[in-house]
Coordinates of C-alpha atoms and ligand atoms in Angstrom, one line a residue:
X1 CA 44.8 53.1 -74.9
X2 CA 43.0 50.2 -75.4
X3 CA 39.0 49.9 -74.4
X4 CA 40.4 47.2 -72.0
X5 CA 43.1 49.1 -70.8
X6 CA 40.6 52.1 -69.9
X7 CA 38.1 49.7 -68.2
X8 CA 41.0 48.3 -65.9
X9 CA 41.8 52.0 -65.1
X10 CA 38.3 52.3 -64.3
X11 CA 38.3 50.3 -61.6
X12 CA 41.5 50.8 -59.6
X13 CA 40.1 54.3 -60.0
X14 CA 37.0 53.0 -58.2
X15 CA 38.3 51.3 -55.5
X16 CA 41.6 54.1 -55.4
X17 CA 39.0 56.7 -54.7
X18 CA 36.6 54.2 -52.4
X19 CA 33.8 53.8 -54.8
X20 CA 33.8 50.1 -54.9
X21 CA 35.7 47.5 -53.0
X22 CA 35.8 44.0 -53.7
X23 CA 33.5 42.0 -51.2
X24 CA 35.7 40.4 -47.6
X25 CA 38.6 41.7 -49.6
X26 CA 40.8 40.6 -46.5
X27 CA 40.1 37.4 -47.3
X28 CA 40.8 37.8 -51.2
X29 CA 37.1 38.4 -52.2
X30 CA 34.5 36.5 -53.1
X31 CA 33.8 36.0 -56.6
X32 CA 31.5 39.1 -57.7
X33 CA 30.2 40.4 -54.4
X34 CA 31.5 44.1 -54.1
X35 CA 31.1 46.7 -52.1
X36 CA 30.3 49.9 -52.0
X37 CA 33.1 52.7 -50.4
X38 CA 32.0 55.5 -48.8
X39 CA 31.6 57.6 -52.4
X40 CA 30.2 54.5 -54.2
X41 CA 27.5 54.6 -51.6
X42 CA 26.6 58.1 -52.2
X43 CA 26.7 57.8 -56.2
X44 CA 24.7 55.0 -56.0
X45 CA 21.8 56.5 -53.3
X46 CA 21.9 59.7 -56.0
X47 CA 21.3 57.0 -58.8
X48 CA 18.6 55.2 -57.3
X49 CA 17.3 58.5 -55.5
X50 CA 16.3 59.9 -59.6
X51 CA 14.9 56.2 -60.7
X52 CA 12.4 56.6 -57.6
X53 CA 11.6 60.4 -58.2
X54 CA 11.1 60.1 -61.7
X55 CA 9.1 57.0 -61.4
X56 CA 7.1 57.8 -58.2
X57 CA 7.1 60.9 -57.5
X58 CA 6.3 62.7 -60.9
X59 CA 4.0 60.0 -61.6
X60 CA 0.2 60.1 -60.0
X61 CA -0.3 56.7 -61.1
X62 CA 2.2 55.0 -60.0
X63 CA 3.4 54.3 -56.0
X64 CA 6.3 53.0 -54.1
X65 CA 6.7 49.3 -52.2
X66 CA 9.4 47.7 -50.4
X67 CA 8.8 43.8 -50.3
X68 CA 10.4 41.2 -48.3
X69 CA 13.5 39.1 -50.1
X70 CA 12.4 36.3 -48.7
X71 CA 9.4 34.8 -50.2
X72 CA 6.9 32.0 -50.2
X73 CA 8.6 28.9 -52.1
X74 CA 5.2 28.6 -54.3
X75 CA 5.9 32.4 -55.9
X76 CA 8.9 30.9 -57.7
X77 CA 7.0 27.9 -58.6
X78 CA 4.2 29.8 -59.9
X79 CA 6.6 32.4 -61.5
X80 CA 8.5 29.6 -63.3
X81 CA 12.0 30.4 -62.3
X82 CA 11.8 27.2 -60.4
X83 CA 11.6 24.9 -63.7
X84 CA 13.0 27.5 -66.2
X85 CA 15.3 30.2 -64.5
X86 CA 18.4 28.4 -66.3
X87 CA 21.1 29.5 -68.0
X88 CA 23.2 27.4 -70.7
X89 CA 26.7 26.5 -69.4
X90 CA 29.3 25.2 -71.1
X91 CA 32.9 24.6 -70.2
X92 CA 36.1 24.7 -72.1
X93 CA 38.1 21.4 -71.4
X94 CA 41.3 22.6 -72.2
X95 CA 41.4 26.1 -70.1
X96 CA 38.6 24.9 -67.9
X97 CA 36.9 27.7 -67.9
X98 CA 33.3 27.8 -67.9
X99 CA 30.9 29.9 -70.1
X100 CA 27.3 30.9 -70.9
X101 CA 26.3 29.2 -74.2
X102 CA 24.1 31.7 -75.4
X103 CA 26.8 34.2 -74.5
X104 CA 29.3 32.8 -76.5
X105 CA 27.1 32.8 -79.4
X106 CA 26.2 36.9 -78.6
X107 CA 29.4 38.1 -78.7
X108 CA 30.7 36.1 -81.9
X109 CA 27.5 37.5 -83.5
X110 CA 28.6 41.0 -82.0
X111 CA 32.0 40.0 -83.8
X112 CA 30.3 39.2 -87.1
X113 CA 28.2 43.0 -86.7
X114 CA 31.8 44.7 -86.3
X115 CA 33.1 43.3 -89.6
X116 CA 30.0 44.4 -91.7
X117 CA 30.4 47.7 -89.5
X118 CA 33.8 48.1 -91.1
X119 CA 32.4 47.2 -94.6
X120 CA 30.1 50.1 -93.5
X121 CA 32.8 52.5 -92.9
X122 CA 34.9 51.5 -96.0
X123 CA 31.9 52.4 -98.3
X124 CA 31.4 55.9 -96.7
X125 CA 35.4 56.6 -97.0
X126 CA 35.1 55.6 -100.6
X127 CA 32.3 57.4 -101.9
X128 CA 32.5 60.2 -99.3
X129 CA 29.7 62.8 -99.5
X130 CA 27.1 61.0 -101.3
X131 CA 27.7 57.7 -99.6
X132 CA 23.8 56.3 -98.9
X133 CA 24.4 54.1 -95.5
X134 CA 20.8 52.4 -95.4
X135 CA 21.3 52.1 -99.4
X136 CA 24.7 50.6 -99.0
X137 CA 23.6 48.1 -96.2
X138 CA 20.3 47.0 -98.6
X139 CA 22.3 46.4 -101.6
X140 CA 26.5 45.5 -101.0
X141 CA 26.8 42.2 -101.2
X142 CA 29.5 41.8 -98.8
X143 CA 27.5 43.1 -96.4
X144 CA 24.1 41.3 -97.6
X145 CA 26.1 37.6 -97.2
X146 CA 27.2 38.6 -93.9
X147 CA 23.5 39.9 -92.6
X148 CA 22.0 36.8 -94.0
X149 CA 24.8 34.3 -91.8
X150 CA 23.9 36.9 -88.8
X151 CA 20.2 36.6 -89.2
X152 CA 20.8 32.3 -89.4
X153 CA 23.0 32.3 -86.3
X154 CA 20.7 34.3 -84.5
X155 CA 17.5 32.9 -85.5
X156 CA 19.0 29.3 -84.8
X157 CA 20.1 30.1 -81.4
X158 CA 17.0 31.7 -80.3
X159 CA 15.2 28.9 -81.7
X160 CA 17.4 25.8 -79.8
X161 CA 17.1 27.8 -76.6
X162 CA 14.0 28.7 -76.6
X163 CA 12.9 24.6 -77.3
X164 CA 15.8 23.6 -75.0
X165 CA 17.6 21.8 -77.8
X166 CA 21.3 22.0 -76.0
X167 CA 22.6 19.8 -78.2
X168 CA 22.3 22.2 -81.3
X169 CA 23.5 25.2 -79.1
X170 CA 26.1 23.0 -78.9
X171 CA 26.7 22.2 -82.5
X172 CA 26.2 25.8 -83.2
X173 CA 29.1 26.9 -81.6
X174 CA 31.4 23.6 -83.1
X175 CA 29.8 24.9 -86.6
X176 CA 30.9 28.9 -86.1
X177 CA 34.5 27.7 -84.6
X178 CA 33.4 29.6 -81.6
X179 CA 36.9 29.3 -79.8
X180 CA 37.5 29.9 -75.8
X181 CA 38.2 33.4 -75.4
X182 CA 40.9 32.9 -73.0
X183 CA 42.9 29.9 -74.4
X184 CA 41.3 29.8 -78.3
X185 CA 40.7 26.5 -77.6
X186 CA 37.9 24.6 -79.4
X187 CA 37.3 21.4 -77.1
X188 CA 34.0 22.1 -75.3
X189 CA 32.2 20.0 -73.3
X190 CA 28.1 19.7 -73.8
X191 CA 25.8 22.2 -73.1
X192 CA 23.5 22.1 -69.8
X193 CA 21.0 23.6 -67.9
X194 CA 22.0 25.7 -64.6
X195 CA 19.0 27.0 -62.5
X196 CA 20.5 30.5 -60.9
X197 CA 18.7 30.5 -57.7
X198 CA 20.1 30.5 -54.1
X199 CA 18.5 28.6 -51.5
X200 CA 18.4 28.4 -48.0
X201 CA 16.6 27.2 -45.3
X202 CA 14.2 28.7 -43.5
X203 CA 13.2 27.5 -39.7
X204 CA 15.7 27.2 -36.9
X205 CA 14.8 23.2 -36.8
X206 CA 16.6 21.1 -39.2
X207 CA 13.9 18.7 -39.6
X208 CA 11.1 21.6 -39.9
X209 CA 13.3 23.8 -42.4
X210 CA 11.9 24.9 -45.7
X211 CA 13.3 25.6 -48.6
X212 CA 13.1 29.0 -49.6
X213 CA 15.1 31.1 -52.4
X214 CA 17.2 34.2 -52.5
X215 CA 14.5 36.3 -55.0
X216 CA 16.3 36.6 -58.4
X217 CA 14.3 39.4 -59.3
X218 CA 11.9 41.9 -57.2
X219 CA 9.1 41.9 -60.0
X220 CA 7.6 39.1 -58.2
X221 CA 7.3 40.8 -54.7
X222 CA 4.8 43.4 -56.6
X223 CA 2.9 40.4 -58.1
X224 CA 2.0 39.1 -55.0
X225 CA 1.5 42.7 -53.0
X226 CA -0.8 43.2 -56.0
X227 CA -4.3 43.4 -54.8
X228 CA -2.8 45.2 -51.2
X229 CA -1.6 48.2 -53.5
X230 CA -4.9 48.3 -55.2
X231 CA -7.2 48.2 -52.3
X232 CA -5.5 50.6 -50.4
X233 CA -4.0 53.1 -52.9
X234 CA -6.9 53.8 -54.7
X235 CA -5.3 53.5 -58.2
X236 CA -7.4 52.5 -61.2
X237 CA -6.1 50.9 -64.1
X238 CA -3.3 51.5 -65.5
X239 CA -1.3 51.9 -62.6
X240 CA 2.3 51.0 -61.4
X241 CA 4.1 49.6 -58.3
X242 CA 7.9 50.3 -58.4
X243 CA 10.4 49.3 -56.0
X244 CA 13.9 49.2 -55.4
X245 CA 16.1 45.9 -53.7
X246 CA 18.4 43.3 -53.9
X247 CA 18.1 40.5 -56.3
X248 CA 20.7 37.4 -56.7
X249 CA 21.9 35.2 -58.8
X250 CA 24.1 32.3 -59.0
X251 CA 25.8 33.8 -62.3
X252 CA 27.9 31.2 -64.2
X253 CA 29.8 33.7 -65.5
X254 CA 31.1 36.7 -63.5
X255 CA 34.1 38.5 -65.0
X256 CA 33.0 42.3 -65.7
X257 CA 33.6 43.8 -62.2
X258 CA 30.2 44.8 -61.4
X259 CA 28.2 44.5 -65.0
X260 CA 27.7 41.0 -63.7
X261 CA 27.3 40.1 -59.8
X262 CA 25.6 37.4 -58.0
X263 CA 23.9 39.9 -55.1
X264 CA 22.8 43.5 -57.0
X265 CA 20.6 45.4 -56.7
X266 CA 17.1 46.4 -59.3
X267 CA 15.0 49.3 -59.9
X268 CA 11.4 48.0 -61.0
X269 CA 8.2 48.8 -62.0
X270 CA 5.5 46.8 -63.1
X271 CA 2.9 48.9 -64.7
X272 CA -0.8 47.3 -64.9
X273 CA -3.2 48.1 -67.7
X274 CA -6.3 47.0 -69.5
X275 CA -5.6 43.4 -71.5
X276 CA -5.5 44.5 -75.8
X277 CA -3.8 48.3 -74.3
X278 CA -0.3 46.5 -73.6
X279 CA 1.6 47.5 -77.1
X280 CA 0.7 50.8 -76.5
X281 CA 2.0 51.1 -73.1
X282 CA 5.1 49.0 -74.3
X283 CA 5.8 51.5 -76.8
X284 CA 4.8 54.6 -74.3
X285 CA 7.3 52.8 -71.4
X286 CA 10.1 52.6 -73.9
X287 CA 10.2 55.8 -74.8
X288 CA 10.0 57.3 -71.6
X289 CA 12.7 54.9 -70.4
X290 CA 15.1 56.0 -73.6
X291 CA 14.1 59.7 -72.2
X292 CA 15.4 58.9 -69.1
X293 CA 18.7 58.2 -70.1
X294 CA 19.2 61.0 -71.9
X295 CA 18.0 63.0 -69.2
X296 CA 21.0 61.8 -67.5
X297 CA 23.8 63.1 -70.2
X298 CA 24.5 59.7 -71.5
X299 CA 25.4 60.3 -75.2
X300 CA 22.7 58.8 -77.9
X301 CA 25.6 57.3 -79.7
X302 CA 26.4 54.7 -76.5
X303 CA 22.8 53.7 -76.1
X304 CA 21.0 51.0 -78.7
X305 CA 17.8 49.2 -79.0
X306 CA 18.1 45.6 -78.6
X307 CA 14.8 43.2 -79.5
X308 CA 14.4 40.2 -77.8
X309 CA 14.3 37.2 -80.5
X310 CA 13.9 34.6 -78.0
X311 CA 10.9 35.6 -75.6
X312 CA 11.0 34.7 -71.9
X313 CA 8.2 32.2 -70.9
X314 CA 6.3 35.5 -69.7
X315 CA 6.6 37.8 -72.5
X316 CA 4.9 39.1 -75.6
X317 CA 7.5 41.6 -76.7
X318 CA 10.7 42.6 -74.7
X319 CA 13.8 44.9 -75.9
X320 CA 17.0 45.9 -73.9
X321 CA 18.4 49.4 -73.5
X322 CA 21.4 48.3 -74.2
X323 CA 25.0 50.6 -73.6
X324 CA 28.4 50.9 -74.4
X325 CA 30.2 49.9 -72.0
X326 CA 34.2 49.3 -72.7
X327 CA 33.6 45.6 -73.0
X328 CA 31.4 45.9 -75.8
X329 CA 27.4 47.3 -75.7
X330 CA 25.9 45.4 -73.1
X331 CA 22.3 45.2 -71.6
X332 CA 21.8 48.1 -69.3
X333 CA 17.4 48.4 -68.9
X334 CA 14.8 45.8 -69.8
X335 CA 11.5 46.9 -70.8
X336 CA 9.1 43.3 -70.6
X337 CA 5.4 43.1 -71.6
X338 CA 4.6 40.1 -69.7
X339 CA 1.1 39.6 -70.6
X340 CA -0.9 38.5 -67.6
X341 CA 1.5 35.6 -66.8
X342 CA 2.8 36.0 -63.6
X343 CA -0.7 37.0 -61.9
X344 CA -2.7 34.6 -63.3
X345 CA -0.1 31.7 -62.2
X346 CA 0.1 33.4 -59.0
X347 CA -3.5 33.3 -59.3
X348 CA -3.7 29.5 -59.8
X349 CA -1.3 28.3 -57.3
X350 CA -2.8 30.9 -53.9
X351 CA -5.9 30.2 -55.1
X352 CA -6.8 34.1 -54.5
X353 CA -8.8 35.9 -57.5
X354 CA -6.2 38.6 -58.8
X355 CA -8.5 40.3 -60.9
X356 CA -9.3 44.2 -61.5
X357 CA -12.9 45.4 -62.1
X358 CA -13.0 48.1 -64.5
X359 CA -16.2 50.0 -63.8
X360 CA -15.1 52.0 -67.4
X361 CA -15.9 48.3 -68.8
X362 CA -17.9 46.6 -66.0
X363 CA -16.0 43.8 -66.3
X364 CA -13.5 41.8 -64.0
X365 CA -9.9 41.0 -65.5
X366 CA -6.5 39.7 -65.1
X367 CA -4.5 43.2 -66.0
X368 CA -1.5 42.6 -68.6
X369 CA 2.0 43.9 -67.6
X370 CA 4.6 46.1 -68.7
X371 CA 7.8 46.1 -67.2
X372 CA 10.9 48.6 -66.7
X373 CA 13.7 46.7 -65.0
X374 CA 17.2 48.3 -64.7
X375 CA 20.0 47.6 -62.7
X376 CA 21.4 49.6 -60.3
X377 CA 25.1 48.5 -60.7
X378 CA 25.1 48.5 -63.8
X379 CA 23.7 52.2 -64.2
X380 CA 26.4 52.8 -61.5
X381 CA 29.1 51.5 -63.7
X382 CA 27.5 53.6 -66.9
X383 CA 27.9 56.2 -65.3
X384 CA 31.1 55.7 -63.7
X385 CA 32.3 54.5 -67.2
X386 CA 30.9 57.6 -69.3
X387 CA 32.4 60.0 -66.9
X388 CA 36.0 58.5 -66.3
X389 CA 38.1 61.5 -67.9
X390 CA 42.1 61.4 -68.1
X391 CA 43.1 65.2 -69.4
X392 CA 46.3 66.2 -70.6
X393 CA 46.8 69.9 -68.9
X394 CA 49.9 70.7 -70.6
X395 CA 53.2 71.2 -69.0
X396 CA 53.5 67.4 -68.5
X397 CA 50.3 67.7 -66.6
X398 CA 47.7 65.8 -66.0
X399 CA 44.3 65.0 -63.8
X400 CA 41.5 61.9 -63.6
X401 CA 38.5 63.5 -63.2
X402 CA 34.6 62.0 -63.1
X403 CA 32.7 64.2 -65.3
X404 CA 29.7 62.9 -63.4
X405 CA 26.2 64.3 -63.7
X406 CA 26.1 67.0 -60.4
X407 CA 23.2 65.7 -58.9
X408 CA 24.9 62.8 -59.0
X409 CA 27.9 63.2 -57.5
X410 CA 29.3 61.9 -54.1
X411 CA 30.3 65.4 -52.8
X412 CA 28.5 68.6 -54.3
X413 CA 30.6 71.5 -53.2
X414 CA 34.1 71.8 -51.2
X415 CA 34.9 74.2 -49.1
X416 CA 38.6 75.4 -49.0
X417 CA 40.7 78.2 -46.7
X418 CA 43.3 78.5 -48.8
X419 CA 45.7 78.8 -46.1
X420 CA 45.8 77.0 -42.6
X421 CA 46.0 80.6 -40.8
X422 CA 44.9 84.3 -40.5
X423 CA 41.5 83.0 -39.7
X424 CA 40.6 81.8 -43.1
X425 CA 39.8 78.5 -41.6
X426 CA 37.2 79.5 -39.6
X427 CA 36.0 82.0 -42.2
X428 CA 35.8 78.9 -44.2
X429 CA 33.9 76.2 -41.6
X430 CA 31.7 78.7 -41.3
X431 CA 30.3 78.9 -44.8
X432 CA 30.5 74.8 -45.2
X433 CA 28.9 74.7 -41.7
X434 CA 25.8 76.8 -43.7
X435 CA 26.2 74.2 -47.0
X436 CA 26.3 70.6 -44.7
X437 CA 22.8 70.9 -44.3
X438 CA 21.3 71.2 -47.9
X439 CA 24.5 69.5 -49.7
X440 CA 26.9 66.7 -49.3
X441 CA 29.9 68.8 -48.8
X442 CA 33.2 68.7 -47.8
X443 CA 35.6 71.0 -46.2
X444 CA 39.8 70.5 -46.4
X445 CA 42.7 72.5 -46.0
X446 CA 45.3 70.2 -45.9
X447 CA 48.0 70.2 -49.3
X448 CA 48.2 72.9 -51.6
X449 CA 44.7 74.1 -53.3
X450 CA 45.6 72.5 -56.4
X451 CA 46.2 68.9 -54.8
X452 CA 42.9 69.7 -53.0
X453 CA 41.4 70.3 -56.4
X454 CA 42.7 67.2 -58.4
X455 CA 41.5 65.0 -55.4
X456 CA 37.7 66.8 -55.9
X457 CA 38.6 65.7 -59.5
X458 CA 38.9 62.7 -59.2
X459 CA 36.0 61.9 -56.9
X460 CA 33.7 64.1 -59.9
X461 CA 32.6 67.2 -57.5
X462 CA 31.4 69.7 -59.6
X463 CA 32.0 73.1 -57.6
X464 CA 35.2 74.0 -54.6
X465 CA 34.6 77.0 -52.8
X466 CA 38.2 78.6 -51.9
X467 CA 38.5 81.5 -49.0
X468 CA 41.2 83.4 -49.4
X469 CA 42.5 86.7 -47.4
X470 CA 40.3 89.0 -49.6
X471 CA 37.3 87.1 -48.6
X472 CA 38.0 88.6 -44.8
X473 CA 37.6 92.0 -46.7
X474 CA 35.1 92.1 -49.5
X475 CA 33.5 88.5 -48.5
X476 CA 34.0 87.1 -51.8
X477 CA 35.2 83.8 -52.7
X478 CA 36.0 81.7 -55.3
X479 CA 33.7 79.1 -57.1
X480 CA 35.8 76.5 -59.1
X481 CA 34.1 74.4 -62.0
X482 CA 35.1 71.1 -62.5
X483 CA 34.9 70.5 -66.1
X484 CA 36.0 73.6 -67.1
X485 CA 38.2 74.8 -64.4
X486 CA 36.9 77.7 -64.4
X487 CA 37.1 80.5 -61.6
X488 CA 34.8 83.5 -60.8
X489 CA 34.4 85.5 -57.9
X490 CA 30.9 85.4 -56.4
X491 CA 29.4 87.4 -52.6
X492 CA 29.6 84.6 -49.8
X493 CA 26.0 85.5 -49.3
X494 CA 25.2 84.2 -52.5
X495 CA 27.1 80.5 -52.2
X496 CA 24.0 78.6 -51.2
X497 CA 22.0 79.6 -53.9
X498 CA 24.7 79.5 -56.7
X499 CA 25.2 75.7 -55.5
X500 CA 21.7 75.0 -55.5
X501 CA 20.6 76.6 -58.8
X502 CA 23.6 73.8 -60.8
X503 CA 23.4 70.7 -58.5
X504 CA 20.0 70.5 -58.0
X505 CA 18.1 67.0 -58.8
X506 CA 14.9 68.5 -59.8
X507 CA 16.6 70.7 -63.0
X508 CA 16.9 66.7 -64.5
X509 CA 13.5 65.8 -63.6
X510 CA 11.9 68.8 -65.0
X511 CA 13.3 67.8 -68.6
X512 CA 11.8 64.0 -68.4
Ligands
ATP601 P1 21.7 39.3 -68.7 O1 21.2 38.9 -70.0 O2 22.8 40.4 -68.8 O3 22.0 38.2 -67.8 P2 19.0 39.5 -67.9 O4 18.3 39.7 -69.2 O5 19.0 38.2 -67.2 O6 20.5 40.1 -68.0 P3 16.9 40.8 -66.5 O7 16.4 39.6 -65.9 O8 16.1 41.5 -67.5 O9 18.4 40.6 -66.9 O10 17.2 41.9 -65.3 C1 16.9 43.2 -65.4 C2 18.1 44.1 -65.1 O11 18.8 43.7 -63.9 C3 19.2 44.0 -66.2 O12 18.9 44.8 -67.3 C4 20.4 44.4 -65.5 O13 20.6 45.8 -65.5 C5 20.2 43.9 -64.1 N1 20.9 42.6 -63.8 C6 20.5 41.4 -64.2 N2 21.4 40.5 -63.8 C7 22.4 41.2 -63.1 C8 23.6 40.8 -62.5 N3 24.0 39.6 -62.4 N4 24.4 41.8 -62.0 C9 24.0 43.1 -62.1 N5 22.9 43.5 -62.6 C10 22.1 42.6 -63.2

């Protein structure tokens, strides 16, 4: 099965199981809006519920906001996305389909990287054993050529875009034969700007309305709540503000289900800290963010490092956590050091003095920045993606199953009679009337147990509880592991605990 294949499964599986729907579906959608189905919304509350307790509750230093979407017009002035918050387009005429430029040019780099990949892998099948992969890459030529017209194509591009030289982005992509992926053809229109921000207006009189914008990003809602947090949190530099919201974005481009959507939703924290100190906290951020992925089982081989070549108008360094996701490895996280852009503009245009004094240094200071920005939906779909499992059982059997994370999942434990009679039932209610209020549980007896099993499968719930007649005698019952399958016998009076010791959210956090 094809990478594509899977990631098509992956989504009927989503909305099949009511994880995500497309948006006004009754009126055939709207181009990437979804929502989120009653198990969606629980995945995705479990997701963003570990961003915030990792971020704010295990840290001292940094604390929690929740800032308007609307904003003052002049923040996204002063931030820039007003005058720079563009992407490249570029349409095909032939399919008339319309592209990112700078996308285009990614993925036939990405292309380019999977060819000397193969080179790679040829090299270690010949010389087996004693194959040297860094030595191999420094000195085959085949490879060496092929790195060299990677490093030009990159370079270049990051050059033209960042001087806004469309004209060679769009030579670039005549030059490589960059071809429409849907029709292959190569007749492309030129390249131009496309600012990505919604407006409305705001006022209930025509004549009085303002413009204001949808916020692209909720950094800048802890830019300008900046000096509130400080004077009544009583943090001292450094110090970070993270919040959680919806962002939008009029994305050119929207094809990859919920990877790319015009309203999502982004888990952010701007971290403050002495100007000169911000490497070191870049470095400190990106490690702890890595951490935090692997914290969350995703495998080290579906997560890379991806540097930024060319530099938002903000930043001094900035990298991607980038994953593997079955279109390709994609950008999950950002980690940003945005120097002290964004409060000193915010600075200049309120006219307000955003400034830290630092009794350490006794001196007054704009504090540099270091961002973590990750996406919500897209972690969802990570995660959705890495734990997507189709198992052959033998016997011309076979089950779906979401080998999710359990603190993650939905539904924690389900409670089963394994009959509808002799009082199982209510021997069973009674023990998911004790679970409902520590976990999200779920109790069913209709179907046999095994359909009742396959359906906790698919929906990735790590533990069913089954009461059977000899629970009526000896109160035992039987706990059911997901992954495994596996069954023991264990005292109802010892369900609660059992539950809590392997689902539990805080057995994560203590390894970050
Ligand atoms: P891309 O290059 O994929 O457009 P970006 O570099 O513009 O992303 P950032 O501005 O760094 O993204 O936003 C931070 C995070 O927000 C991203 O890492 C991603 O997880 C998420 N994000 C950005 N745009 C979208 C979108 N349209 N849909 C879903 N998530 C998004």
């Amino acid at each position: 099965m094809s990478d594509q294949d899977t990631f098509k499964k992956i989504i009927s599986h989503a909305k099949e199981y009511g994880f995500v729907f497309p948006s006004s579906e009754i009126y055939d959608g709207l181009g990437a809006v979804y929502d989120y189905g009653p198990n969606g919304a629980e995945l995705k509350r479990n997701i963003k519920d570990f961003w915030w307790k990792s971020m704010v509750q295990l840290n001292e230093n940094i604390v929690g906001l929740d800032a308007a979407i609307f904003m003052h017009p002049k923040t996204w002035k002063a931030s820039g996305h007003v005058d720079a918050f563009n992407d490249p387009l570029i349409d095909n005429k032939d399919s008339k389909k319309r592209y990112r430029a700078d996308v285009l040019i990614e993925d036939h780099v990405e292309k380019m990287r999977q060819k000397v990949n193969k080179e790679v892998e040829k090299g270690r099948a010949k010389f087996g054993e004693s194959f040297d992969e860094t030595q191999f890459r420094a000195t085959n030529p085949n490879v060496l050529r092929s790195q060299e017209k990677i490093d030009q194509v990159e370079g270049r591009a990051a050059a033209s875009l960042a001087s806004g030289d469309l004209a060679d982005i769009k030579a670039l992509i005549e030059e490589q034969g960059i071809a429409c992926p849907e029709s292959g053809s190569k007749n492309w229109t030129d390249v131009r700007q496309f600012n990505l921000m919604f407006d409305t207006k705001l006022g209930s009189v025509a004549g009085d309305a303002a413009t204001i914008y949808l916020r692209p990003e909720t950094a800048q809602g802890i830019f300008v709540n900046f000096l509130n947090v400080l004077n009544t949190s009583r943090q001292r530099i450094p110090f970070g503000i993270a919040q959680i919201g919806k962002a939008f974005r009029n994305e050119i481009v929207a094809r990859q289900f919920i990877f790319r959507m015009r309203e999502f939703e982004q888990m952010e924290m701007q971290f403050f800290v002495r100007p000169g100190t911000q490497k070191q906290w870049y470095d400190e951020w990106k490690k702890r963010r890595m951490a935090w992925h692997r914290v969350l089982g995703t495998a080290e081989a579906n997560l890379r490092w991806h540097d930024h070549q060319n530099l938002a108008h903000y930043a001094d360094a900035a990298v991607d956590i980038e994953f593997n996701f079955p279109f390709g490895f994609k950008e999950l996280e950002g980690i940003h050091s945005r120097t002290d852009f964004d409060l000193s503009r915010h600075q200049e245009l309120s006219g307000k003095k955003l400034q830290y004094f630092d009794p350490e240094l006794e001196q007054n200071y704009i504090p540099f920045v270091v961002e973590t920005s990750i996406g919500c939906d897209r972690t969802f779909l990570a995660v959705l993606c890495q734990a997507y499992c189709e198992e052959d059982l033998g016997d011309d059997k076979s089950r779906v199953v979401l080998k999710l994370p359990p603190a993650l999942a939905p539904t924690k434990v389900a409670v089963f009679p394994l009959v509808r009679k002799d009082g199982l039932p209510e021997a069973a209610l009674a023990i998911f009337n004790d679970l409902r209020f520590e976990f999200d549980c779920a109790y069913e007896e209709k179907d046999s147990i095994g359909k009742r099993y396959r359906r906790m499968d698919a929906i990735g719930t790590p533990y069913c509880i089954t009461v059977d007649h000899d629970t009526l005698i000896d109160q035992m019952v039987t706990i059911r592991e997901r992954d495994s399958m596996a069954q023991e016998r264990i005292p109802v009076s010892r369900v609660r605990e059992i539950v809590r010791e392997r689902v539990d959210m805080n057995s994560l956090l203590k390894q970050l």
